[in-house]
CSV table of C-alpha atoms and ligand atoms in Angstrom, one decimal:
chain,number,residue,atom,x,y,z
A,47,MET,CA,17.6,-26.4,37.7
A,48,ALA,CA,15.6,-29.7,38.4
A,49,ASN,CA,12.0,-29.6,37.2
A,50,ILE,CA,10.1,-29.5,40.5
A,51,LEU,CA,6.5,-29.6,38.9
A,52,PRO,CA,4.4,-32.5,38.4
A,53,PRO,CA,3.9,-33.8,34.8
A,54,PRO,CA,1.2,-31.9,32.7
A,55,SER,CA,-2.0,-33.2,33.7
A,56,LYS,CA,-3.5,-36.0,31.6
A,57,THR,CA,-6.7,-35.7,33.4
A,58,ARG,CA,-9.5,-34.8,31.1
A,59,TYR,CA,-11.7,-32.3,32.7
A,60,LEU,CA,-15.3,-32.0,30.9
A,61,THR,CA,-16.1,-28.7,29.2
A,62,VAL,CA,-19.2,-27.6,27.9
A,63,PRO,CA,-19.2,-28.8,24.0
A,64,ASP,CA,-18.5,-32.3,25.9
A,65,THR,CA,-22.2,-32.1,27.5
A,66,ALA,CA,-24.5,-33.9,25.2
A,67,ALA,CA,-23.7,-37.6,24.2
A,68,LYS,CA,-23.7,-36.9,20.5
A,69,LYS,CA,-20.1,-34.8,21.3
A,70,ASP,CA,-18.1,-37.2,18.8
A,71,SER,CA,-20.5,-36.5,16.0
A,72,LEU,CA,-20.6,-32.8,16.6
A,73,LYS,CA,-20.8,-30.5,13.5
A,74,GLN,CA,-17.8,-27.3,13.2
A,75,PHE,CA,-19.2,-24.2,12.5
A,76,SER,CA,-17.6,-20.6,11.7
A,77,VAL,CA,-19.0,-17.6,13.6
A,78,ASP,CA,-20.3,-15.9,10.5
A,79,GLU,CA,-22.4,-19.4,9.8
A,80,VAL,CA,-23.8,-18.9,13.1
A,81,LYS,CA,-24.8,-15.0,12.5
A,82,GLN,CA,-27.1,-16.4,9.7
A,83,HIS,CA,-29.4,-17.6,12.4
A,84,ASN,CA,-30.5,-14.9,14.0
A,85,LYS,CA,-34.6,-14.6,13.8
A,86,GLU,CA,-37.0,-16.2,16.4
A,87,ASP,CA,-38.1,-19.2,14.5
A,88,ASP,CA,-34.2,-19.6,13.4
A,89,LEU,CA,-32.3,-18.8,16.3
A,90,TRP,CA,-28.6,-19.7,17.3
A,91,ILE,CA,-26.2,-18.4,19.8
A,92,ILE,CA,-22.4,-19.5,21.0
A,93,ILE,CA,-21.6,-19.9,24.3
A,94,ASP,CA,-18.2,-20.8,25.3
A,95,SER,CA,-17.2,-22.1,21.6
A,96,ALA,CA,-20.2,-24.2,21.5
A,97,VAL,CA,-22.9,-23.5,19.1
A,98,TYR,CA,-26.7,-24.2,20.3
A,99,ASP,CA,-30.0,-24.3,18.0
A,100,LEU,CA,-32.5,-22.5,20.9
A,101,SER,CA,-35.4,-22.3,17.6
A,102,LYS,CA,-37.8,-24.6,19.5
A,103,PHE,CA,-36.6,-22.9,23.4
A,104,VAL,CA,-37.0,-19.3,22.5
A,105,ASP,CA,-41.0,-19.4,23.9
A,106,LEU,CA,-39.9,-21.7,26.8
A,107,HIS,CA,-36.7,-19.6,28.2
A,108,PRO,CA,-37.8,-18.9,32.3
A,109,GLY,CA,-35.7,-15.3,31.2
A,110,GLY,CA,-38.1,-14.7,28.5
A,111,ALA,CA,-37.4,-14.7,24.5
A,112,HIS,CA,-36.7,-11.0,24.2
A,113,VAL,CA,-33.3,-11.4,25.9
A,114,LEU,CA,-32.6,-14.2,23.6
A,115,LEU,CA,-33.4,-12.5,20.3
A,116,GLN,CA,-30.9,-9.8,21.7
A,117,VAL,CA,-27.9,-12.2,21.4
A,118,ALA,CA,-29.5,-14.2,18.4
A,119,GLY,CA,-26.7,-15.5,16.1
A,120,GLN,CA,-24.1,-14.1,18.5
A,121,ASP,CA,-21.3,-15.1,20.8
A,122,ALA,CA,-23.4,-14.9,24.1
A,123,THR,CA,-21.1,-16.1,26.6
A,124,GLU,CA,-20.5,-13.5,29.1
A,125,ALA,CA,-24.5,-12.8,29.2
A,126,PHE,CA,-25.2,-16.3,29.6
A,127,PHE,CA,-22.9,-17.5,32.4
A,128,GLY,CA,-23.3,-13.8,34.4
A,129,MET,CA,-27.4,-15.2,34.8
A,130,HIS,CA,-27.0,-18.8,34.7
A,131,ARG,CA,-25.2,-21.6,36.9
A,132,SER,CA,-23.3,-23.5,34.6
A,133,GLU,CA,-25.4,-26.7,35.3
A,134,VAL,CA,-28.3,-25.5,32.9
A,135,LEU,CA,-26.1,-26.2,30.1
A,136,THR,CA,-25.9,-29.7,31.2
A,137,LYS,CA,-29.8,-30.2,31.6
A,138,TYR,CA,-30.3,-28.3,28.5
A,139,GLY,CA,-27.4,-30.2,26.3
A,140,ARG,CA,-29.8,-31.3,23.8
A,141,TYR,CA,-30.0,-28.1,22.2
A,142,LEU,CA,-26.0,-28.4,21.4
A,143,ILE,CA,-25.6,-28.8,18.0
A,144,GLY,CA,-21.9,-28.2,17.0
A,145,THR,CA,-18.6,-26.2,18.3
A,146,ILE,CA,-17.3,-23.2,16.6
A,147,SER,CA,-14.0,-24.4,14.5
A,148,GLY,CA,-10.6,-22.9,15.9
A,149,GLN,CA,-12.0,-22.1,19.1
A,150,LYS,CA,-11.6,-23.9,22.6
A,151,PRO,CA,-14.0,-24.1,25.8
A,152,VAL,CA,-12.7,-22.1,28.8
A,153,HIS,CA,-15.8,-22.9,31.5
A,154,ILE,CA,-15.1,-25.7,33.0
A,155,LEU,CA,-18.7,-27.7,33.5
A,156,PRO,CA,-19.2,-30.1,36.3
A,157,THR,CA,-19.9,-33.6,34.9
A,158,PRO,CA,-20.5,-36.6,36.5
A,159,GLY,CA,-17.5,-38.6,37.6
A,160,THR,CA,-14.7,-35.8,36.7
A,161,LEU,CA,-12.0,-34.8,38.8
A,162,SER,CA,-12.4,-31.5,40.5
A,163,PRO,CA,-9.6,-29.0,39.1
A,164,VAL,CA,-9.9,-26.7,42.3
A,165,PRO,CA,-6.4,-26.9,44.1
A,166,TYR,CA,-6.9,-29.0,47.2
A,167,ALA,CA,-10.3,-30.4,46.4
A,168,GLU,CA,-9.2,-33.8,45.7
A,169,PRO,CA,-7.4,-36.2,48.0
A,170,MET,CA,-3.5,-35.8,47.1
A,171,TRP,CA,-3.3,-39.7,45.7
A,172,LEU,CA,-5.7,-38.6,43.0
A,173,ALA,CA,-3.6,-36.0,41.5
A,174,GLU,CA,-1.3,-36.6,38.4
A,175,GLY,CA,2.4,-37.1,38.9
A,176,TYR,CA,1.5,-38.2,42.7
A,177,LYS,CA,2.5,-41.7,43.6
A,178,SER,CA,1.0,-43.4,46.7
A,179,PRO,CA,1.9,-47.0,47.8
A,180,TYR,CA,-1.3,-47.0,49.6
A,181,TYR,CA,-3.6,-46.8,46.6
A,182,ASN,CA,-3.7,-49.5,43.8
A,183,ASP,CA,-6.0,-49.9,40.4
A,184,SER,CA,-8.6,-51.4,42.1
A,185,HIS,CA,-8.8,-48.3,44.4
A,186,ARG,CA,-8.8,-46.2,41.4
A,187,ARG,CA,-11.7,-48.0,39.6
A,188,LEU,CA,-13.9,-48.0,42.8
A,189,GLN,CA,-13.4,-44.5,43.1
A,190,LYS,CA,-14.5,-43.4,39.4
A,191,TYR,CA,-17.3,-45.9,40.0
A,192,ILE,CA,-18.4,-44.0,43.3
A,193,ARG,CA,-17.9,-40.8,42.1
A,194,GLU,CA,-20.2,-41.3,39.6
A,195,PHE,CA,-22.7,-42.8,41.4
A,196,ASN,CA,-22.6,-40.0,43.6
A,197,ASP,CA,-22.5,-37.0,41.6
A,198,GLU,CA,-25.6,-38.7,39.4
A,199,PHE,CA,-27.9,-40.1,42.5
A,200,VAL,CA,-26.6,-39.3,46.2
A,201,ARG,CA,-25.9,-35.5,45.8
A,202,PRO,CA,-29.1,-34.5,44.3
A,203,ASP,CA,-31.0,-36.7,46.8
A,204,ALA,CA,-28.6,-34.9,49.4
A,205,GLN,CA,-29.3,-31.4,48.2
A,206,LEU,CA,-32.9,-32.1,48.1
A,207,HIS,CA,-33.5,-33.7,51.3
A,208,GLU,CA,-31.1,-31.6,53.5
A,209,LEU,CA,-33.5,-28.6,52.9
A,210,ASP,CA,-36.3,-30.2,53.5
A,211,GLY,CA,-35.0,-32.2,56.7
A,212,LYS,CA,-36.7,-36.0,55.1
A,213,ARG,CA,-34.7,-39.0,55.1
A,214,PRO,CA,-32.7,-40.7,52.0
A,215,THR,CA,-35.3,-41.7,49.4
A,216,PRO,CA,-35.3,-45.6,50.1
A,217,GLU,CA,-35.4,-46.3,46.6
A,218,LEU,CA,-31.8,-44.9,46.5
A,219,ILE,CA,-30.6,-47.2,49.3
A,220,ARG,CA,-32.2,-49.9,47.5
A,221,LYS,CA,-30.5,-49.3,44.2
A,222,MET,CA,-27.3,-49.5,46.7
A,223,GLY,CA,-28.0,-52.8,48.0
A,224,ASP,CA,-28.8,-53.9,44.5
A,225,LEU,CA,-25.2,-52.8,43.2
A,226,LYS,CA,-24.2,-53.8,46.8
A,227,ILE,CA,-22.6,-50.7,47.7
A,228,ASN,CA,-24.5,-50.8,51.1
A,229,HIS,CA,-22.0,-54.1,51.5
A,230,MET,CA,-19.0,-51.9,50.9
A,231,ARG,CA,-19.7,-49.4,53.8
A,232,LEU,CA,-18.9,-51.8,56.4
A,233,GLY,CA,-15.1,-52.4,55.5
A,234,PRO,CA,-13.6,-55.9,54.8
A,235,ASN,CA,-15.9,-58.8,56.3
A,236,LYS,CA,-16.6,-62.3,55.6
A,237,PHE,CA,-19.9,-61.5,54.7
A,238,LEU,CA,-18.2,-59.8,51.2
A,239,HIS,CA,-16.7,-63.1,50.5
A,240,GLY,CA,-17.7,-64.5,47.1
A,241,LEU,CA,-19.4,-61.3,46.0
A,242,ASP,CA,-18.2,-59.4,42.6
A,243,LEU,CA,-18.2,-56.0,44.2
A,244,PRO,CA,-18.5,-52.7,41.9
A,245,GLY,CA,-15.0,-51.3,40.4
A,246,GLY,CA,-14.8,-55.0,39.5
A,247,ILE,CA,-13.5,-56.1,42.8
A,248,LYS,CA,-13.4,-59.3,44.5
A,249,GLY,CA,-15.2,-59.5,48.0
A,250,GLU,CA,-12.3,-61.1,49.1
A,251,ASP,CA,-9.9,-58.3,48.1
A,252,TYR,CA,-12.1,-55.5,50.0
A,253,ASP,CA,-9.9,-53.6,51.9
A,254,TYR,CA,-9.5,-50.3,54.2
A,255,PHE,CA,-8.6,-48.2,51.8
A,256,HIS,CA,-11.4,-49.5,49.6
A,257,GLU,CA,-14.1,-48.1,52.6
A,258,LEU,CA,-12.2,-45.3,52.6
A,259,VAL,CA,-12.7,-44.1,49.1
A,260,VAL,CA,-16.2,-45.0,49.6
A,261,THR,CA,-16.6,-43.0,52.5
A,262,GLN,CA,-14.7,-40.3,51.1
A,263,GLU,CA,-16.4,-39.9,47.7
A,264,PHE,CA,-19.8,-39.9,49.7
A,265,SER,CA,-19.3,-37.0,51.9
A,266,ARG,CA,-18.6,-35.1,48.6
A,267,CYS,CA,-22.4,-35.0,48.1
A,268,GLY,CA,-22.3,-31.6,50.3
A,269,ALA,CA,-24.8,-32.0,52.6
A,270,ARG,CA,-23.7,-32.8,56.3
A,271,GLY,CA,-27.0,-33.8,58.1
A,272,TYR,CA,-28.0,-36.0,55.3
A,273,MET,CA,-25.1,-37.9,55.8
A,274,ASP,CA,-25.6,-39.0,59.2
A,275,GLY,CA,-29.2,-40.4,57.9
A,276,PHE,CA,-27.5,-41.8,54.5
A,277,GLN,CA,-26.9,-45.8,56.1
A,278,GLY,CA,-25.0,-44.0,59.1
A,279,GLY,CA,-27.3,-46.3,61.3
A,280,MET,CA,-26.3,-49.2,59.2
A,281,VAL,CA,-23.2,-48.5,59.7
A,282,ILE,CA,-22.8,-48.6,63.3
A,283,GLY,CA,-25.8,-51.0,64.1
A,284,LEU,CA,-24.6,-53.8,61.5
A,285,PRO,CA,-21.5,-54.7,62.8
A,286,PRO,CA,-22.4,-55.8,66.3
A,287,VAL,CA,-25.0,-58.2,64.5
A,288,MET,CA,-22.6,-59.4,62.0
A,289,ASN,CA,-19.8,-60.3,65.0
A,290,PHE,CA,-21.9,-61.2,68.0
A,291,GLY,CA,-25.4,-62.5,66.5
A,292,SER,CA,-26.5,-66.0,66.5
A,293,LYS,CA,-26.7,-67.4,63.2
A,294,LYS,CA,-30.3,-66.9,63.2
A,295,ILE,CA,-30.4,-63.0,63.7
A,296,GLN,CA,-27.7,-62.6,61.3
A,297,GLU,CA,-29.7,-64.7,58.5
A,298,GLU,CA,-32.9,-62.6,59.5
A,299,VAL,CA,-31.2,-59.1,59.7
A,300,ILE,CA,-28.1,-58.6,57.5
A,301,PRO,CA,-29.4,-59.5,53.9
A,302,GLU,CA,-32.6,-57.4,54.3
A,303,VAL,CA,-30.8,-54.5,55.8
A,304,LEU,CA,-27.8,-54.5,53.3
A,305,ALA,CA,-30.8,-54.6,50.5
A,306,GLY,CA,-31.9,-51.7,51.9
A,307,ARG,CA,-35.4,-53.3,52.8
A,308,LYS,CA,-35.0,-52.8,56.7
A,309,TRP,CA,-33.3,-49.8,58.6
A,310,ILE,CA,-31.1,-50.7,62.0
A,311,SER,CA,-29.4,-48.8,64.5
A,312,LEU,CA,-27.3,-49.0,67.3
A,313,ALA,CA,-29.3,-47.8,70.6
A,314,VAL,CA,-26.4,-47.1,73.2
A,315,THR,CA,-26.6,-43.8,74.4
A,316,GLU,CA,-29.4,-42.7,77.0
A,317,ALA,CA,-29.6,-39.2,78.8
A,318,PHE,CA,-28.0,-40.2,81.4
A,319,ALA,CA,-25.3,-42.5,79.7
A,320,GLY,CA,-23.2,-41.3,77.1
A,321,SER,CA,-19.4,-42.0,77.5
A,322,ASP,CA,-20.2,-44.1,80.4
A,323,VAL,CA,-21.5,-46.8,78.8
A,324,ALA,CA,-21.6,-48.8,82.2
A,325,GLY,CA,-24.1,-46.3,83.4
A,326,LEU,CA,-26.8,-47.4,81.3
A,327,ARG,CA,-30.3,-47.4,82.9
A,328,THR,CA,-32.3,-49.3,80.2
A,329,THR,CA,-33.4,-53.0,81.2
A,330,ALA,CA,-34.4,-55.7,79.1
A,331,THR,CA,-36.1,-58.5,81.3
A,332,LYS,CA,-37.7,-61.8,79.6
A,333,SER,CA,-41.1,-62.1,79.4
A,334,GLU,CA,-43.2,-64.6,81.6
A,335,ASP,CA,-43.5,-66.9,78.8
A,336,GLY,CA,-39.9,-66.6,78.0
A,337,LYS,CA,-40.8,-66.0,74.8
A,338,TYR,CA,-39.6,-61.9,74.7
A,339,TYR,CA,-37.6,-59.5,76.1
A,340,VAL,CA,-39.5,-56.4,77.6
A,341,LEU,CA,-37.6,-53.3,77.1
A,342,ASN,CA,-37.9,-50.4,79.7
A,343,GLY,CA,-35.9,-47.3,79.6
A,344,THR,CA,-35.1,-44.4,77.3
A,345,LYS,CA,-32.8,-43.5,74.6
A,346,LYS,CA,-31.2,-40.5,72.9
A,347,TRP,CA,-29.6,-39.7,69.8
A,348,ILE,CA,-30.3,-42.6,67.9
A,349,THR,CA,-29.0,-42.6,64.5
A,350,LYS,CA,-31.5,-44.1,61.8
B,279,FAD,C1,-25.6,-36.7,65.6
B,279,FAD,C2,-25.3,-37.6,66.6
B,279,FAD,C3,-25.6,-39.0,66.5
B,279,FAD,C4,-25.3,-40.2,67.6
B,279,FAD,N1,-25.6,-41.3,66.7
B,279,FAD,C5,-25.9,-42.4,67.6
B,279,FAD,C6,-26.5,-43.5,67.8
B,279,FAD,O1,-27.0,-43.7,66.7
B,279,FAD,N2,-26.5,-44.5,69.1
B,279,FAD,C7,-25.9,-44.3,69.9
B,279,FAD,O2,-26.0,-45.1,70.7
B,279,FAD,N3,-25.2,-43.1,70.3
B,279,FAD,C8,-25.3,-41.9,69.2
B,279,FAD,N4,-25.1,-40.9,69.7
B,279,FAD,C9,-24.6,-40.4,70.9
B,279,FAD,C10,-23.0,-40.3,71.1
B,279,FAD,O3,-22.6,-41.6,70.5
B,279,FAD,C11,-22.8,-39.8,72.9
B,279,FAD,O4,-22.5,-38.7,72.4
B,279,FAD,C12,-21.5,-40.3,73.0
B,279,FAD,O5,-21.3,-41.5,73.2
B,279,FAD,C13,-21.0,-39.3,73.9
B,279,FAD,O6,-22.0,-39.2,75.2
B,279,FAD,P1,-22.6,-37.7,75.6
B,279,FAD,O7,-22.9,-37.1,74.6
B,279,FAD,O8,-23.4,-38.2,76.8
B,279,FAD,O9,-21.2,-37.0,76.6
B,279,FAD,P2,-20.9,-37.3,77.9
B,279,FAD,O10,-20.4,-38.6,78.0
B,279,FAD,O11,-21.6,-36.4,79.1
B,279,FAD,O12,-19.2,-36.8,77.7
B,279,FAD,C14,-19.1,-35.2,77.6
B,279,FAD,C15,-17.8,-34.8,77.9
B,279,FAD,O13,-17.1,-35.1,79.0
B,279,FAD,C16,-16.2,-36.3,78.7
B,279,FAD,N5,-15.9,-37.7,79.2
B,279,FAD,C17,-16.8,-38.1,79.6
B,279,FAD,N6,-16.5,-39.1,80.4
B,279,FAD,C18,-15.3,-39.2,80.3
B,279,FAD,C19,-13.9,-39.5,81.4
B,279,FAD,N7,-14.5,-41.0,82.2
B,279,FAD,N8,-12.9,-39.1,81.2
B,279,FAD,C20,-12.5,-38.4,80.6
B,279,FAD,N9,-13.7,-37.1,79.9
B,279,FAD,C21,-14.8,-37.6,80.1
B,279,FAD,C22,-16.5,-36.7,77.0
B,279,FAD,O14,-15.1,-36.6,76.5
B,279,FAD,C23,-17.0,-35.7,76.8
B,279,FAD,O15,-15.9,-34.2,76.3
B,279,FAD,C24,-24.8,-39.8,68.6
B,279,FAD,C25,-24.7,-38.3,68.8
B,279,FAD,C26,-24.9,-37.4,67.9
B,279,FAD,C27,-24.3,-36.1,68.1
B,280,HEM,C1,-28.5,-22.3,26.0
B,280,HEM,C2,-29.0,-21.3,26.4
B,280,HEM,C3,-29.7,-21.2,27.6
B,280,HEM,C4,-30.4,-22.0,28.3
B,280,HEM,C5,-30.7,-23.2,28.6
B,280,HEM,C6,-31.1,-21.1,29.3
B,280,HEM,C7,-31.9,-21.3,30.4
B,280,HEM,C8,-32.4,-20.6,31.4
B,280,HEM,C9,-33.0,-20.8,32.7
B,280,HEM,C10,-33.4,-22.8,33.0
B,280,HEM,C11,-33.2,-20.2,33.6
B,280,HEM,C12,-33.7,-20.3,34.9
B,280,HEM,C13,-33.1,-19.9,36.1
B,280,HEM,C14,-32.0,-21.0,36.1
B,280,HEM,O1,-32.6,-22.2,36.3
B,280,HEM,O2,-30.7,-20.6,36.3
B,280,HEM,C15,-33.0,-19.1,32.8
B,280,HEM,C16,-33.1,-17.6,33.2
B,280,HEM,C17,-32.7,-16.7,32.9
B,280,HEM,N1,-31.9,-16.8,31.5
B,280,HEM,FE1,-31.5,-18.1,30.5
B,280,HEM,N2,-30.8,-19.9,29.0
B,280,HEM,C18,-30.1,-19.5,28.1
B,280,HEM,C19,-29.7,-18.4,27.3
B,280,HEM,C20,-29.8,-17.3,28.1
B,280,HEM,C21,-29.2,-16.2,27.1
B,280,HEM,C22,-28.2,-15.7,26.1
B,280,HEM,C23,-29.5,-15.0,28.3
B,280,HEM,C24,-29.3,-13.5,27.9
B,280,HEM,C25,-28.9,-12.8,27.1
B,280,HEM,C26,-30.5,-15.3,29.0
B,280,HEM,C27,-30.8,-14.7,30.1
B,280,HEM,C28,-31.6,-15.2,31.1
B,280,HEM,C29,-32.5,-14.3,32.2
B,280,HEM,C30,-32.2,-12.8,32.1
B,280,HEM,C31,-32.7,-15.0,32.9
B,280,HEM,C32,-33.4,-15.0,34.0
B,280,HEM,C33,-32.6,-14.8,35.4
B,280,HEM,C34,-33.4,-14.7,36.7
B,280,HEM,O3,-34.6,-14.3,37.0
B,280,HEM,O4,-32.6,-14.5,37.6
B,280,HEM,N3,-30.6,-16.9,29.0
B,280,HEM,N4,-32.4,-19.1,31.8
B,281,HEM,C1,-42.0,-30.5,85.8
B,281,HEM,C2,-40.9,-31.2,85.2
B,281,HEM,C3,-40.7,-31.2,83.8
B,281,HEM,C4,-40.8,-30.5,82.6
B,281,HEM,C5,-42.2,-29.3,82.7
B,281,HEM,C6,-40.6,-31.4,82.0
B,281,HEM,C7,-40.4,-30.9,80.6
B,281,HEM,C8,-40.0,-31.6,79.1
B,281,HEM,C9,-40.0,-31.5,78.0
B,281,HEM,C10,-40.5,-29.8,77.7
B,281,HEM,C11,-39.2,-31.9,77.3
B,281,HEM,C12,-39.1,-32.1,75.4
B,281,HEM,C13,-37.6,-31.1,75.4
B,281,HEM,C14,-37.7,-30.9,73.9
B,281,HEM,O1,-37.9,-31.3,73.2
B,281,HEM,O2,-36.1,-30.0,73.5
B,281,HEM,C15,-38.5,-32.8,78.2
B,281,HEM,C16,-37.4,-33.8,77.9
B,281,HEM,C17,-36.6,-34.3,78.5
B,281,HEM,N1,-37.1,-34.6,80.2
B,281,HEM,FE1,-38.2,-33.1,81.2
B,281,HEM,N2,-39.5,-32.2,82.2
B,281,HEM,C18,-39.6,-32.3,83.7
B,281,HEM,C19,-39.1,-33.0,84.5
B,281,HEM,C20,-37.6,-33.9,84.3
B,281,HEM,C21,-37.3,-35.0,84.9
B,281,HEM,C22,-37.3,-35.0,86.9
B,281,HEM,C23,-36.4,-36.0,84.5
B,281,HEM,C24,-35.4,-36.9,84.5
B,281,HEM,C25,-35.7,-37.5,86.0
B,281,HEM,C26,-36.7,-35.2,82.7
B,281,HEM,C27,-36.4,-35.9,81.9
B,281,HEM,C28,-36.0,-35.7,80.4
B,281,HEM,C29,-35.6,-36.1,79.6
B,281,HEM,C30,-34.4,-37.4,79.3
B,281,HEM,C31,-35.8,-35.4,78.4
B,281,HEM,C32,-35.6,-36.0,76.9
B,281,HEM,C33,-34.3,-35.2,76.7
B,281,HEM,C34,-33.4,-34.7,75.2
B,281,HEM,O3,-34.3,-35.5,74.1
B,281,HEM,O4,-32.9,-34.2,75.0
B,281,HEM,N3,-37.5,-34.3,82.6
B,281,HEM,N4,-38.9,-32.6,79.1
């Protein structure tokens, strides 16, 4: 029978002992060695084949010192995962000192930039063994770059502000301006020409599948409300300026908005006109001296 399964995965899902940057120089210990370190001032434990020296952490442990003393020198994998989110290990990776020789980690730790092993959690083109004519190496490089950026910077900001109802942190949007990520939210356009974009992409080569990658990756921050305020106004507000603005307006508005220093919105919808754009009631009339437009009316549902 023909083998219908895709080839074995070459994707590396990072696991617990990979958390510290020092992973290549990690020492190997035996279970018996760890057993010797079972006192309050010399306390090691094993979690998922990794060895942690908690001697300096015992008194700081939010769950108390006594629980750690109960498992001092032992394998505390089950107790640990029963009471903590796995991310705790990433945060406290500094206590990792080695691994147990001959043991392999079984728990998967979400580490910035990695692919999810959960079935259907990733688009098909990222799965090993599948080929797509639409995505090339440049899309893969960009996907990896944005995944890391999203995991490290956007997701924490999104989770925080989804709860407190505040807008994305302005510094984050400015950082995205510096890295030219804002620029990539608007699809291929002439304002990208001459730019070196993340993932080693030339502005001229930027295509709609690159934009799709960026949009899909950011949607992984898991915060639907936050995402609308995450440059949603720019994504729909800047194209009219790019396509129809005078040169003067373009020069004034586009660089500032892309740099994350100014916000822009597209104000079409009104209380009495949504789909029916011809029914707009807001008026713009020239001031008597001809210098300004005087706006009158109401707008509604305008995304910033
Ligand atoms: C989260 C959010 C953010 C938004 N951000 C912005 C923004 O930044 N800027 C902005 O300008 N607007 C924004 N909008 C408004 C949005 O664009 C309008 O909701 C949209 O234009 C539809 O208008 P409406 O809600 O008044 O619905 P209506 O126009 O009242 O439509 C109601 C229903 O009737 C149907 N319908 C309407 N006309 C016809 C027709 N001629 N034939 C057949 N069916 C029809 C529609 O499909 C719809 O199902 C936002 C809306 C939301 C929910
Ligand atoms: C590397 C080892 C460990 C670290 C870094 C650690 C860290 C933490 C942190 C940060 C918390 C606060 C809650 C949270 O953020 O999830 C916590 C709570 C707790 N921990 Fe640990 N811990 C470790 C090992 C253990 C072990 C081995 C046990 C049990 C034997 C344990 C028992 C508890 C308990 C009971 C709580 C309180 C849970 C609650 O109030 O809901 N911890 N720990
Ligand atoms: C006694 C008369 C009225 C009262 C007491 C009243 C009260 C209100 C209140 C309290 C709101 C705020 C709603 C909210 O925050 O959710 C509101 C919104 C609004 N009202 Fe009125 N109103 C009256 C008449 C009118 C009339 C006659 C019109 C139009 C001709 C009108 C148009 C609107 C519009 C467009 C909004 C904004 C709706 C939105 O943002 O969703 N109102 N009104």
